[in-house]
Every structure is written in C-alpha cells, then in structure tokens.
Coordinates of C-alpha atoms in Angstrom, one line a residue:
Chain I
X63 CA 0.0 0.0 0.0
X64 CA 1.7 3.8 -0.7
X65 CA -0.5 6.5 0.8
X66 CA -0.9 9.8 -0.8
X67 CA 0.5 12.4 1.7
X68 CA 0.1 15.7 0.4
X69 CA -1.4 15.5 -3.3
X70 CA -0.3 17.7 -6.3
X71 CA -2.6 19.7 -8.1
X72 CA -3.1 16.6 -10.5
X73 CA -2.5 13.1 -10.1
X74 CA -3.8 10.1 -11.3
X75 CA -3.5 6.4 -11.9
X76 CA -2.3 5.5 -16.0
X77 CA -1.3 2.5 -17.6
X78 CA -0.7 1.8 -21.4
X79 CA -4.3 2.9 -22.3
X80 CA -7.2 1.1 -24.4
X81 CA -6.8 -0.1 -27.4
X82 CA -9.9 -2.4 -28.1
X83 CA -13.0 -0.1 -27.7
X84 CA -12.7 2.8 -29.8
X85 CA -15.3 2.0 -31.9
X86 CA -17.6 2.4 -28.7
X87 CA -16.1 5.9 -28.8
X88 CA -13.1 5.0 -25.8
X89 CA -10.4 7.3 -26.1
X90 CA -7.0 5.4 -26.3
X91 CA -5.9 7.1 -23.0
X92 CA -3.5 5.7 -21.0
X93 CA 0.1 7.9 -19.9
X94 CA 0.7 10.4 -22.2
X95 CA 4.2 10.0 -22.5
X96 CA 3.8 6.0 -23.3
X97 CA 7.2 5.5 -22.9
X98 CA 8.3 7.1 -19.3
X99 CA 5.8 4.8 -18.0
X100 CA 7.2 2.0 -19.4
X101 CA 11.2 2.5 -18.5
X102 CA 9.7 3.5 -15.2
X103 CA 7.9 0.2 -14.4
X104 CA 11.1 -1.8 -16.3
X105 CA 13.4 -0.1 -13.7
X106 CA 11.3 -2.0 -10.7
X107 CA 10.9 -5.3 -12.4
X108 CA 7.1 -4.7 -13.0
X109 CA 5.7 -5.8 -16.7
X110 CA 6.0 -2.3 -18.5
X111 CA 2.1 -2.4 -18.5
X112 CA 1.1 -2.3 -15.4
X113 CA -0.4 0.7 -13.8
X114 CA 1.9 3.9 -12.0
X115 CA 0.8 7.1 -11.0
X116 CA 1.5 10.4 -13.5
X117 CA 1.4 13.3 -11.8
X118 CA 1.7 17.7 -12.4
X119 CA 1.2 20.8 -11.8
X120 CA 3.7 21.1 -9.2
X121 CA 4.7 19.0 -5.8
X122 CA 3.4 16.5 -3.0
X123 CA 4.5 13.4 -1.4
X124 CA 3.7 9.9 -0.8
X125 CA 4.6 7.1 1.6
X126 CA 5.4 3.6 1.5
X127 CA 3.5 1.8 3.8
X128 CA 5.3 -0.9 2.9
X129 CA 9.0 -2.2 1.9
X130 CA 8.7 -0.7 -1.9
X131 CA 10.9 -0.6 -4.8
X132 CA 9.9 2.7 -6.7
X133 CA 11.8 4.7 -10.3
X134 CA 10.7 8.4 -11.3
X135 CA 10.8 9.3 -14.9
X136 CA 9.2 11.5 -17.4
X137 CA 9.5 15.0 -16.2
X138 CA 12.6 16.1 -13.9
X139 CA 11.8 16.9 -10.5
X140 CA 13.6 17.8 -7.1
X141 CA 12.7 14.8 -5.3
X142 CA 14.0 13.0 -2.1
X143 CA 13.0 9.8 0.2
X144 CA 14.1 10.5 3.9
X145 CA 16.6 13.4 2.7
X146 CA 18.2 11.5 0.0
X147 CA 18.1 12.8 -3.3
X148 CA 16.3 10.8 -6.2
X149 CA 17.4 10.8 -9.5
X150 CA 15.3 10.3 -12.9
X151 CA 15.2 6.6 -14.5
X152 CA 16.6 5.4 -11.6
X153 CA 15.5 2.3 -9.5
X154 CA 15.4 3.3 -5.8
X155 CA 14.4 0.7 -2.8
X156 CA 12.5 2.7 0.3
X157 CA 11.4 1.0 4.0
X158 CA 7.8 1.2 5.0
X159 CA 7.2 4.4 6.2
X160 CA 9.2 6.3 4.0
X161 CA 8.2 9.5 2.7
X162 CA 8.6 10.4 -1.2
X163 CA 8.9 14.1 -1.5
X164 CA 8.8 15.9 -4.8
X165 CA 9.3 19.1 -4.4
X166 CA 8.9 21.1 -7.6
X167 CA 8.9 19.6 -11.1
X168 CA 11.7 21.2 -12.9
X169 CA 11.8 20.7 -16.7
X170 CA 8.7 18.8 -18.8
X171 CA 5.5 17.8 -17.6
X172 CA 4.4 14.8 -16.7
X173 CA 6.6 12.9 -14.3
X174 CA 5.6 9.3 -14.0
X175 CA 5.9 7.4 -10.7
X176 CA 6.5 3.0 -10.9
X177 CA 6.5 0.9 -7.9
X178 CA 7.3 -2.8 -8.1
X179 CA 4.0 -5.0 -8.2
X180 CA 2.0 -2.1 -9.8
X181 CA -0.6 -0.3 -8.3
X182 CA -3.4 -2.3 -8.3
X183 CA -7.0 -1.3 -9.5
X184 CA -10.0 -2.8 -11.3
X185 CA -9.3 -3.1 -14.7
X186 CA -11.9 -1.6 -16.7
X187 CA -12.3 -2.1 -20.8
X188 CA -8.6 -3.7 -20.3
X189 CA -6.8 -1.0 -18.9
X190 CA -6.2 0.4 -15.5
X191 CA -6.3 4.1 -16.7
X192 CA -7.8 7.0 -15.0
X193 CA -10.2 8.6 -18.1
X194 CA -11.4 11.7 -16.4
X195 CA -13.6 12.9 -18.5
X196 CA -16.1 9.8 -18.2
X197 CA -15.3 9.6 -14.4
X198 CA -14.0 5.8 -14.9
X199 CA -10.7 3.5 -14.6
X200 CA -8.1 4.0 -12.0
X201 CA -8.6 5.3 -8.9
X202 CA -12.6 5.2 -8.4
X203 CA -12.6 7.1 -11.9
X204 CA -11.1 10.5 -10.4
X205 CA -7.9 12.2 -9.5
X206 CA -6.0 11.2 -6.2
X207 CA -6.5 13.5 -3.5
X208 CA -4.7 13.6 0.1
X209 CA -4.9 10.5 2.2
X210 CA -5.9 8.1 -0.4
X211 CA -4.6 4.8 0.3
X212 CA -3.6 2.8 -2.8
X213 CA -3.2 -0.8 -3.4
X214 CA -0.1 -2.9 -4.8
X215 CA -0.4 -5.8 -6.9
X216 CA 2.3 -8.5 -6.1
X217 CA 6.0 -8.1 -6.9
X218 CA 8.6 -10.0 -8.0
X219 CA 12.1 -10.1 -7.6
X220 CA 13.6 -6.1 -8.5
X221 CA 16.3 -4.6 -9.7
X222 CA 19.3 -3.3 -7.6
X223 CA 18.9 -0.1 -5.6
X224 CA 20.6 2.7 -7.4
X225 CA 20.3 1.2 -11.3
X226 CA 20.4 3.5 -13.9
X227 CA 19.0 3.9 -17.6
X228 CA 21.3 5.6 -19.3
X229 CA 20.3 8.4 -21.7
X230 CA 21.0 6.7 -24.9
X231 CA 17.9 4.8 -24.1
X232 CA 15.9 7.3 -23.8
X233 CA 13.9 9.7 -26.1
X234 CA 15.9 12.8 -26.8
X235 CA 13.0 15.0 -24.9
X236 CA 15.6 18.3 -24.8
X237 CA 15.9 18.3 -28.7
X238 CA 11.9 19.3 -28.7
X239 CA 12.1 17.7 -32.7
X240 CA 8.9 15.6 -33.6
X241 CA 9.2 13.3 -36.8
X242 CA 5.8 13.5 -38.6
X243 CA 4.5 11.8 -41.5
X244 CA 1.7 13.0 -44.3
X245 CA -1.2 12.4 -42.5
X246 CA -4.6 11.4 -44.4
X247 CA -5.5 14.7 -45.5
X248 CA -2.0 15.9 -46.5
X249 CA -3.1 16.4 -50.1
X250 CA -5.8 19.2 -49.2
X251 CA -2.9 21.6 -48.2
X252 CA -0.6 23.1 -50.6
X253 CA 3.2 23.1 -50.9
X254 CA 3.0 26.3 -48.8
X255 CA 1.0 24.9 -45.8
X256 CA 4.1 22.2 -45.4
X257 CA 6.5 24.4 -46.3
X258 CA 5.1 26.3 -43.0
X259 CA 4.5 23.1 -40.9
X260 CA 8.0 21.9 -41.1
X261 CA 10.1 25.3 -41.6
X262 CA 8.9 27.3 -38.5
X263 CA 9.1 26.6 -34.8
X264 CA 5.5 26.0 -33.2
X265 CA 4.8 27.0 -29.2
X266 CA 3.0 24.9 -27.1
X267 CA 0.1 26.7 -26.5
X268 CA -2.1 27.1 -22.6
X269 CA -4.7 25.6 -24.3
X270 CA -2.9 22.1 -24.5
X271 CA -4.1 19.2 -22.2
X272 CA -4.5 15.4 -21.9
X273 CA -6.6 15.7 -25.2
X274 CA -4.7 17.7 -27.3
X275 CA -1.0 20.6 -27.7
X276 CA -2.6 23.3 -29.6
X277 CA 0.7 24.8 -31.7
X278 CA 1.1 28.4 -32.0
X279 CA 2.7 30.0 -34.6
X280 CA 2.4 30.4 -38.3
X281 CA -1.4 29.2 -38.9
X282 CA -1.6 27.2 -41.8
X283 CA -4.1 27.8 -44.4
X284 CA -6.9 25.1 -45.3
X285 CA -9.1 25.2 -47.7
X286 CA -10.7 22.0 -46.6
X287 CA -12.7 23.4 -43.2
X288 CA -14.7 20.7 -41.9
X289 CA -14.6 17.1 -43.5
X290 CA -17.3 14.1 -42.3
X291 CA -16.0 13.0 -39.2
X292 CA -13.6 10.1 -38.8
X293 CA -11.1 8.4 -36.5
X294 CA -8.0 9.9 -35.7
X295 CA -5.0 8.4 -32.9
X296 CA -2.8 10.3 -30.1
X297 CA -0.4 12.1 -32.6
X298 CA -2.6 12.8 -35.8
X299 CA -2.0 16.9 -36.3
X300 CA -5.6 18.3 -37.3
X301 CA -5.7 21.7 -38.7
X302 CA -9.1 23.8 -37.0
X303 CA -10.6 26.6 -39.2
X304 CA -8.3 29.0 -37.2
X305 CA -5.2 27.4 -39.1
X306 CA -3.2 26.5 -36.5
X307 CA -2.3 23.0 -35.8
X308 CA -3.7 20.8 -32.9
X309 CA -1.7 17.8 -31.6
X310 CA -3.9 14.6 -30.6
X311 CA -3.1 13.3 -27.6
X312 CA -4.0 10.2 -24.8
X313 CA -7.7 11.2 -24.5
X314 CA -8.4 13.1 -27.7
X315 CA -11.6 11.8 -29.1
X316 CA -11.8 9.2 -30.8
X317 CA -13.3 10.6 -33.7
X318 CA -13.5 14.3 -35.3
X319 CA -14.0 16.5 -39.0
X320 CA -10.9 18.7 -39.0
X321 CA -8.0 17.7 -42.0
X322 CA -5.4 16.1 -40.4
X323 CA -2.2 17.3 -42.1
X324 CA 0.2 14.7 -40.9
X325 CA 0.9 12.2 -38.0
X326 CA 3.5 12.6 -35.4
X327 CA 5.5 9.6 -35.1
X328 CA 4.5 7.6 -32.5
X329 CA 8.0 7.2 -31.2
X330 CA 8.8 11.0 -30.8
X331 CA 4.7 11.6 -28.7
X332 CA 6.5 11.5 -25.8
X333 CA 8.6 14.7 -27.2
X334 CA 5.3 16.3 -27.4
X335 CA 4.0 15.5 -24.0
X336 CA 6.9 16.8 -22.0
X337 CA 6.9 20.1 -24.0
X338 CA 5.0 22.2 -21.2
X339 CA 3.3 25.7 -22.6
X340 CA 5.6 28.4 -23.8
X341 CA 8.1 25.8 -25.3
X342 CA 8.4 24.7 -28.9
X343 CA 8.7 22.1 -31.0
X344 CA 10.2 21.4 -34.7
X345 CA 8.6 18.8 -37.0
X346 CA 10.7 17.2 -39.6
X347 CA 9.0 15.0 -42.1
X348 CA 9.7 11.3 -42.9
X349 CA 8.4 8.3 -44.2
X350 CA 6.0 5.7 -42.5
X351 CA 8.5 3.2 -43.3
X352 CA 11.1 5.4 -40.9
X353 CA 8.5 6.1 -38.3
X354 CA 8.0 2.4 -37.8
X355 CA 11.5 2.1 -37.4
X356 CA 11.5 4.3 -35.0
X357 CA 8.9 3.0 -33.0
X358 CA 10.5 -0.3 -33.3
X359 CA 14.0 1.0 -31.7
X360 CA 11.9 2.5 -29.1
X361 CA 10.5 -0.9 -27.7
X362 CA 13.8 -2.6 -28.3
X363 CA 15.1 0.4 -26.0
X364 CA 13.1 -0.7 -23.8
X365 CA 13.7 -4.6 -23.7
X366 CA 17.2 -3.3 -23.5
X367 CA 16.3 -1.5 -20.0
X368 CA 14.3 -4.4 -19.0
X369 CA 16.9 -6.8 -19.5
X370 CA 20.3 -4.3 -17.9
X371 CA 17.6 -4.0 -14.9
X372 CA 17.2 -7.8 -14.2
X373 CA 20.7 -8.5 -14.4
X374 CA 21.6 -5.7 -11.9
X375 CA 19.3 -7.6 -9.2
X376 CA 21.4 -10.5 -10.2
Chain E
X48 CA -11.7 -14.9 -41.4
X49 CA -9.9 -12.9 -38.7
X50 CA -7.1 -10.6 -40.3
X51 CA -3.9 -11.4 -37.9
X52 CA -2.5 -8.1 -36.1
X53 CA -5.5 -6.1 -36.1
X54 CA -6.6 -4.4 -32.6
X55 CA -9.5 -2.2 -33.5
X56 CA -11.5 -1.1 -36.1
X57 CA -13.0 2.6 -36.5
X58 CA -16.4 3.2 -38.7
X59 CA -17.0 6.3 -39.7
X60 CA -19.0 8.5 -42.5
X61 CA -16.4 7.8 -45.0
X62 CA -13.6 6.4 -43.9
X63 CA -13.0 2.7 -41.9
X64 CA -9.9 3.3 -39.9
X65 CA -8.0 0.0 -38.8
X66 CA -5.5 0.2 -35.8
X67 CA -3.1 -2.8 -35.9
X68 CA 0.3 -3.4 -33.6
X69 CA 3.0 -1.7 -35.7
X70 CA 5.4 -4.2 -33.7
X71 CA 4.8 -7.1 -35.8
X72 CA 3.5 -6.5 -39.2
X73 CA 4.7 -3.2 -41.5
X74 CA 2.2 -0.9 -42.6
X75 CA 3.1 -2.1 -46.2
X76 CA 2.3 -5.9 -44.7
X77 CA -0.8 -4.8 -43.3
X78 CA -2.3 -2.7 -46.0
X79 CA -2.2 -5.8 -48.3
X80 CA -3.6 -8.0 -45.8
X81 CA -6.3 -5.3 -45.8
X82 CA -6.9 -4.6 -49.6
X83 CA -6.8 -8.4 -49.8
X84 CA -9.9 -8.3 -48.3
X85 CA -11.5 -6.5 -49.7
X86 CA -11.7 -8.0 -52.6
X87 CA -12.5 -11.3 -50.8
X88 CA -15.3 -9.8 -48.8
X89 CA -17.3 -13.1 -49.3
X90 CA -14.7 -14.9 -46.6
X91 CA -15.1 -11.7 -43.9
X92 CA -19.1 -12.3 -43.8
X93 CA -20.3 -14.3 -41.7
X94 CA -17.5 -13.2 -39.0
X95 CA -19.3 -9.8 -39.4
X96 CA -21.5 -7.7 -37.2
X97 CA -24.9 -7.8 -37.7
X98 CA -27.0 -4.6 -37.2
X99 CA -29.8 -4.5 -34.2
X100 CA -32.5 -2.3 -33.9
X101 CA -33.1 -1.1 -31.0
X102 CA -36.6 1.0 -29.1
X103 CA -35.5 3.8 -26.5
X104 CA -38.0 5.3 -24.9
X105 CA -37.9 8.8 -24.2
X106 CA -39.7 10.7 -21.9
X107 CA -40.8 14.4 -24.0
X108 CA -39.8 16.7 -21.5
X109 CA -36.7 18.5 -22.6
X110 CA -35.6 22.3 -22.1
X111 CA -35.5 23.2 -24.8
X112 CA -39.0 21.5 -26.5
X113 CA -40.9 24.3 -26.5
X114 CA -38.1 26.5 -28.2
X115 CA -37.8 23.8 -30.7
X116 CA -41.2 23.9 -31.5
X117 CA -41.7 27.4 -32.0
X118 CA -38.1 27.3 -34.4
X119 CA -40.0 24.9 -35.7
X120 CA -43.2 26.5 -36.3
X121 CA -44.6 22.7 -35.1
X122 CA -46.5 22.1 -31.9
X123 CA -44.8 20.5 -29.2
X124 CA -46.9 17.4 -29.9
X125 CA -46.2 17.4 -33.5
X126 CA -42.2 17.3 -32.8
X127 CA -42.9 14.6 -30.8
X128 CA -44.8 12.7 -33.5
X129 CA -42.1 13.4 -35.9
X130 CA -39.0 12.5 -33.8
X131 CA -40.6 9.1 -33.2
X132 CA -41.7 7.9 -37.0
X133 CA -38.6 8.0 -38.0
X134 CA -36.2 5.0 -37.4
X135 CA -32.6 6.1 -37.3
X136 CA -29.2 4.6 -38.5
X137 CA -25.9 5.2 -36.3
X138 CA -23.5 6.5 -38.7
X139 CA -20.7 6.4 -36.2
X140 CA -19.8 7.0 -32.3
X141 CA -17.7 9.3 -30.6
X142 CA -17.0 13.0 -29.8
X143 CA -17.3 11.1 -25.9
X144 CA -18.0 7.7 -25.2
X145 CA -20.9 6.2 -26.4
X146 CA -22.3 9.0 -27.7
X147 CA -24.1 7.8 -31.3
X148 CA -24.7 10.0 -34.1
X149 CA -28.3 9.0 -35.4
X150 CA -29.5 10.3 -39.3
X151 CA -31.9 11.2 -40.9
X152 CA -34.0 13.3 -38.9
X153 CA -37.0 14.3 -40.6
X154 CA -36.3 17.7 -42.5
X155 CA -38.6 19.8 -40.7
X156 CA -36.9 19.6 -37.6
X157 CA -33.6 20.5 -38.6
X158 CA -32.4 23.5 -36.8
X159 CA -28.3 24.7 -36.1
X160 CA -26.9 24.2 -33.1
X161 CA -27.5 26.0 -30.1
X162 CA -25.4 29.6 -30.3
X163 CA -23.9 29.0 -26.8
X164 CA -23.4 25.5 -25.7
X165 CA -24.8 24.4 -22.2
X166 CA -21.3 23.6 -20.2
X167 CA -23.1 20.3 -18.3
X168 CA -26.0 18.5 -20.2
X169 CA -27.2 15.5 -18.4
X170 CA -26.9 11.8 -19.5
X171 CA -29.6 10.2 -20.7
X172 CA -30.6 13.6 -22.8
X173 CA -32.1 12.7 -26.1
X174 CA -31.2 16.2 -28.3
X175 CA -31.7 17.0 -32.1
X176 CA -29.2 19.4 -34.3
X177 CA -28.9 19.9 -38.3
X178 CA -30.2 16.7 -39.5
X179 CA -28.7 14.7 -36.7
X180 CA -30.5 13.2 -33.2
X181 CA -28.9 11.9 -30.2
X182 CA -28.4 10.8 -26.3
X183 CA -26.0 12.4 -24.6
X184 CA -24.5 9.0 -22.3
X185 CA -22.7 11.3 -20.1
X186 CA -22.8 14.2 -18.6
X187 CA -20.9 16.4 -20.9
X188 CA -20.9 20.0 -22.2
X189 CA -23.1 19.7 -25.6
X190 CA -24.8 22.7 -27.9
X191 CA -27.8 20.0 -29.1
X192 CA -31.6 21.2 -28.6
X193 CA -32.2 18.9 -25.5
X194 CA -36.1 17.9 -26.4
X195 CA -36.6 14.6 -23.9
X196 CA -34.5 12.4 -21.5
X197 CA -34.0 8.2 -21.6
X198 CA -33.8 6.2 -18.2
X199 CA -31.8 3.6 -21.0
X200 CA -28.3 3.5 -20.2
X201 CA -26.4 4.1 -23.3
X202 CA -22.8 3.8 -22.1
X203 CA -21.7 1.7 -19.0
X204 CA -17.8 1.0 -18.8
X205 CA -18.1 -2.5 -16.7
X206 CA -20.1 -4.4 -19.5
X207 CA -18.1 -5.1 -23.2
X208 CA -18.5 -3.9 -25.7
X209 CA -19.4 -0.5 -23.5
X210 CA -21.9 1.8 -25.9
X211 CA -25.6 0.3 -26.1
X212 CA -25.2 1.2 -30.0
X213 CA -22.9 0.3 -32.9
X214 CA -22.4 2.1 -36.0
X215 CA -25.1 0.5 -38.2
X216 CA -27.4 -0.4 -35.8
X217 CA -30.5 1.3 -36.3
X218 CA -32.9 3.2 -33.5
X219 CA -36.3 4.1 -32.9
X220 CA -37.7 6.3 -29.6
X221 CA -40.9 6.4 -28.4
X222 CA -42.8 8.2 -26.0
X223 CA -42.4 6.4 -22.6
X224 CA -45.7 6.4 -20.3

C-alpha cells in the first residue's frame, strides 16, 4: 500500500491505455508519455504495462507503507526519500514508512511514478487508466486527493537499488524535434502549408491538455474546413478553421472533422508531451516506413532497460 | 476470417480506420492484408457484425422543447410525433463515449446548433441538431436542442463492448408512459 500524503494539483493512476473499444467511442488514453511509464515500471521489475501514477502541476509526497521498490521518470523533479536525493530513471528501494517528497517539477510535464508490483486497480475495458472525462478506470474514476490509500499488486524479484537507464535509451525530450508523417489529408494543403509546418518553430500553447497541444505560430491555411468525421489516434495533427495546428493526444476523441495534415511519429509523442506551454517544437517529415522504425527502436530500447535491470538484481 | 494483427476497427462517414500493432506487421504488410480483403469480402461475412435495432424510450420533456417547437413552427406534440416515426441509422460513435450520431432526422426539424453551448447537459438527454439526433451518455458540455431524456443507459464501462449502440445499428424512440 503507498499512501498519498500531500497530493499535487493533479495526479492520477495510468497504464498503457485502451486499445480495443474505440469504436464504442473510448479514447486510447492511458500515460501520455507511453514510454516514461514503461522504463519507469522496467526499472522496478514490473511488466511495463502495469499501472503507476503520472502526476503535475507542481509538488506532494507519498509514503510507503510498505517495503517498496519505486523509479521516477518523465518529467525532472527535485525529489528526495528521507533526505536523499532521487534521480530520474533510476530504481530506488525505500522501507515502509518512508516519505517520497517531490518538491517542484523542474523541466517537462508529466513525471511518471512506478513501484514494483503495480498499483493495483479494477481493470476496466482492459486498462487500468484513470479517463477523467467519463469519471471511470483508475482510482474510483477521479484524480488522487490527500490520504488516499492505494493498493499494490504482487511483486517479483527487483532490480538493484541505485540502477540507472542511461540516456542513450531514452527519447531525446531536450531536442523538442517531432518526426511527422503526411497524415490522411496531406493532399488538401498546398506546398506552402508544409513548407510552414515543417520550416517554422511552433509554441505549445495554454490551451494544451491530456486531449490535445494546440501549436502556436504560423497558422496554416486550409481550404478544406470541416470534413465528415472520422477516427483519428494520439499524434494525428488536425488543422481547426483557425489554421493552427492541434496535436492529438492520450484522451483526444476518438473521432472528429478537421484535415489532419500529418501524423506525429509515434515514437517521438512522448517529445510532445513533456513540452509544457511556452516551449516549442520542430517537426521534420519522414516516411511511415522510418516512423516504424523508430517506434520499433523505441521498444527494443526498452527490452534493452528491461533486460540491464534484471541483471543488476542478479 | 480474422485478419492477424488487427486491434480495433473505426467506422465512420467515409472512412473505416483500422488500428493494428505496428510491432509485428509493417504498414506495407498490413495494408495488403487489408486490400486483400477486400476483394474477398465473401470470406469476412459471416465473421461480421450484424445490425440491431433497438426501441429507447424517451420521456418528452426536454428544455428546450418548447423552443424547438416554435423554431419549428410545429407544436410541441407534432415534434414529438415526428422525432418518433422515423427510425434512425448510427452512422458512427464518438465525440465522448458512447455518444451515437443517429441520421436522418425528418427535415422539418432541422435547426443549427444551439449559439452557446450548455457547459453540463445531463446523461440520458435525447437532443436534435442539423439533420442529426442523439443521447448524450454522459454528462458532458453539448450545444444540441435537449427535447426529452431516456432512463436507457447508453454507455456503461463494466459491461463489453461498452456503448448500447454500434455504427449501423438502427434506433427508434418512443414516447415512454
């Protein structure tokens, strides 16, 4: 059992998402950066899917109420257990009745928390994910709030205290570059209109949240406005009547009528998420072929984490 | 036949969008797989979905009946009468879950949407816009003319598949008593 202590503006429980019940209108959900979650649970010995906490908006703190093995990663953040100092993508072991304290999240956005056995709620539609907007999955469909007390599921045997991912294996979040390809309505913008998308810098806008990044900058012009809706994914790039861009993300609906100009890669969403508002991005086009490359690096990144962590417990 | 790889499948107006795991077969592999089908659609029925119809019935009290009627130039009763002799298909679900866009609403009820959408409309609303009809499964912000409510429970996340309907089922409402 951990125990929230002092909850941060938001916080709630996320797994890998949904991926069978879209056409019931289910968002994919799930973490938004799909990969921090991941390393994170590889660096305790959990299956990558199980459920963590991703948390934001600034600090809070949580105790084990048991023996725990716990890794932070997605976001940096000043964080300590009983004084010491925890560093990201880093396995950590903690006694019952220590006190995880993050103080301020420093750079990105969403900092992911792992700890070994998962934290264990009713799976719902296959996934342990909190979806907010329908008040269902993870934590009795809400947000955590101080002195919530949360379940873990069983653990088996974890890595050694003080392991370390290195940064090779990770996605280059400080580069802010997203690899796109032409998404299924590329042809109804003209030359200009890419020119545009993949010349100039975009900002994260406020107005970006677990459903979507709206991009400012250029706006891009499209003479398409509305189409008949259909399905879009966590990365598609729609383009609004306003001309400027909107990135898809974990909860997006699952369907909508604005031209999507081009798909992020999935590999490079977790680029995205971390970006908080203010900071930009670059997007560089390349082929679906080269975006499932990527992707497929990505997860053999991540058996390569998996596997350095079990030796290390060795 | 089941086509290997594939984790969900997307109707829509226009467009069928497949989702597959990108691990294990290339988009090239799969979009053979998938135009192979196609022209074999023979060997995919059978294996297929078949359409329900379903009766909701609706209790004529909405918010915003009276405003609709007067749009309309219709009495209250006669949008009634019209909003139940029709039987609807669901093109497609989305925009939240469970949330089914239904067709074909007779002409003469057609209106735009509501200028400022309400920030909480209650689940179980059954609303009207353009040439479109719906229930609202959740409460959710929406800018539909809210003319009735359902106690039917269109979206409930413990029983699978979750949404009531299915793109090309077909619905009809009628007056509950």
């Amino acid at each position: 059992v951990i125990t929230i202590t002092r909850a941060p503006p938001y916080l709630t429980v996320q797994d890998c998402g949904r991926s069978h019940s879209r056409a019931s209108g289910v968002p994919q959900g799930g973490a938004i950066d799909s990969f921090a979650i991941r390393a994170a649970n590889a660096l305790v010995g959990n299956q990558v899917d199980v459920a963590g906490l991703e948390w934001a908006l600034g600090g809070g703190a949580i105790r084990f109420e048991q023996d725990s093995v716990f890794a932070l990663g997605g976001a940096n953040a000043r964080a300590t257990v009983s004084g010491r100092a925890v560093a990201p993508f880093t396995t950590v072991h903690a006694r019952s009745g220590e006190e995880l304290v993050i103080e301020q999240i420093s750079s990105g956005r969403f900092l992911y928390l792992a700890v070994n056995g998962g934290i264990d709620v009713p799976s719902i539609l296959g996934s342990r994910s909190t979806y907010l907007p329908g008040h269902f999955g993870g934590y009795q469909g809400r947000m955590l709030k101080t002195g919530d007390s949360l379940a873990l599921g069983s653990a088996s045997g974890a890595p050694a205290d003080g392991f370390h991912c290195g940064a090779d294996l990770l996605p280059r979040y400080g580069a802010g570059i997203v690899h796109i390809t032409r998404g299924t309505h590329s042809d109804l913008f003209d030359e200009s209109a890419w020119r545009t998308l993949t010349e100039d810098e975009y900002r994260i806008s406020v107005a970006s949240d677990r459903t979507g990044y709206k991009l400012e900058g250029a706006s891009l012009a499209n003479a398409a406005g509305t189409l008949p809706s259909e399905a879009g994914c966590p990365g598609s790039i729609q383009v609004p009547g306003d001309g400027f861009p909107i990135a898809l993300m974990a909860d997006a609906p699952t369907v909508g009528g604005y031209p999507k100009i081009a798909v992020a890669a999935e590999a490079d969403l977790p680029i995205i998420a971390q970006r908080s508002p203010g900071e930009t991005i670059r997007f560089e086009l390349i082929t679906i072929e080269q975006s499932q490359r990527a992707f497929k690096r990505r997860a053999s990144d991540l058996h390569t984490i998996t596997q350095l962590a079990i030796r290390s417990s060795r | 036949m089941r086509i290997p790889n594939v984790e969900d499948i997307v109707p829509a107006y226009l467009a069928l969008t497949v989702f597959y795991d990108a691990l294990h077969v290339s988009y090239e592999e799969m979009s053979r797989r998938l135009l192979d089908a196609c022209e074999r659609p023979t060997q995919l029925r059978g294996a297929g979905i078949k359409p329900r119809d379903h009766r909701i019935p609706v209790h004529y009290d909405g918010a915003d009946l009276d405003a609709v009627a007067a749009a309309t130039r219709l009495s209250p009763g006669e949008v009634i009468a019209r909003h139940t002799a029709r039987s609807y298909t669901v093109d497609l679900l989305g925009f939240v879950p469970g949330f089914a866009y239904l067709s074909e609403l007779d002409p003469s009820l057609h209106l735009p949407r509501r200028p400022e959408p309400r920030p909480r409309v209650p689940a179980g609303s059954v609303a009207i816009a353009a040439a479109q009809t719906a229930v609202y499964p959740l409460d959710t912000p929406g800018g539909w003319h809210i003319i009735g409510r359902t106690e039917t429970v269109m979206f409930d996340p413990s029983r699978d598949p979750p949404a009531l309907l299915r793109a090309g089922d077909t619905v009809r409402f009628e007056r509950a008593l």
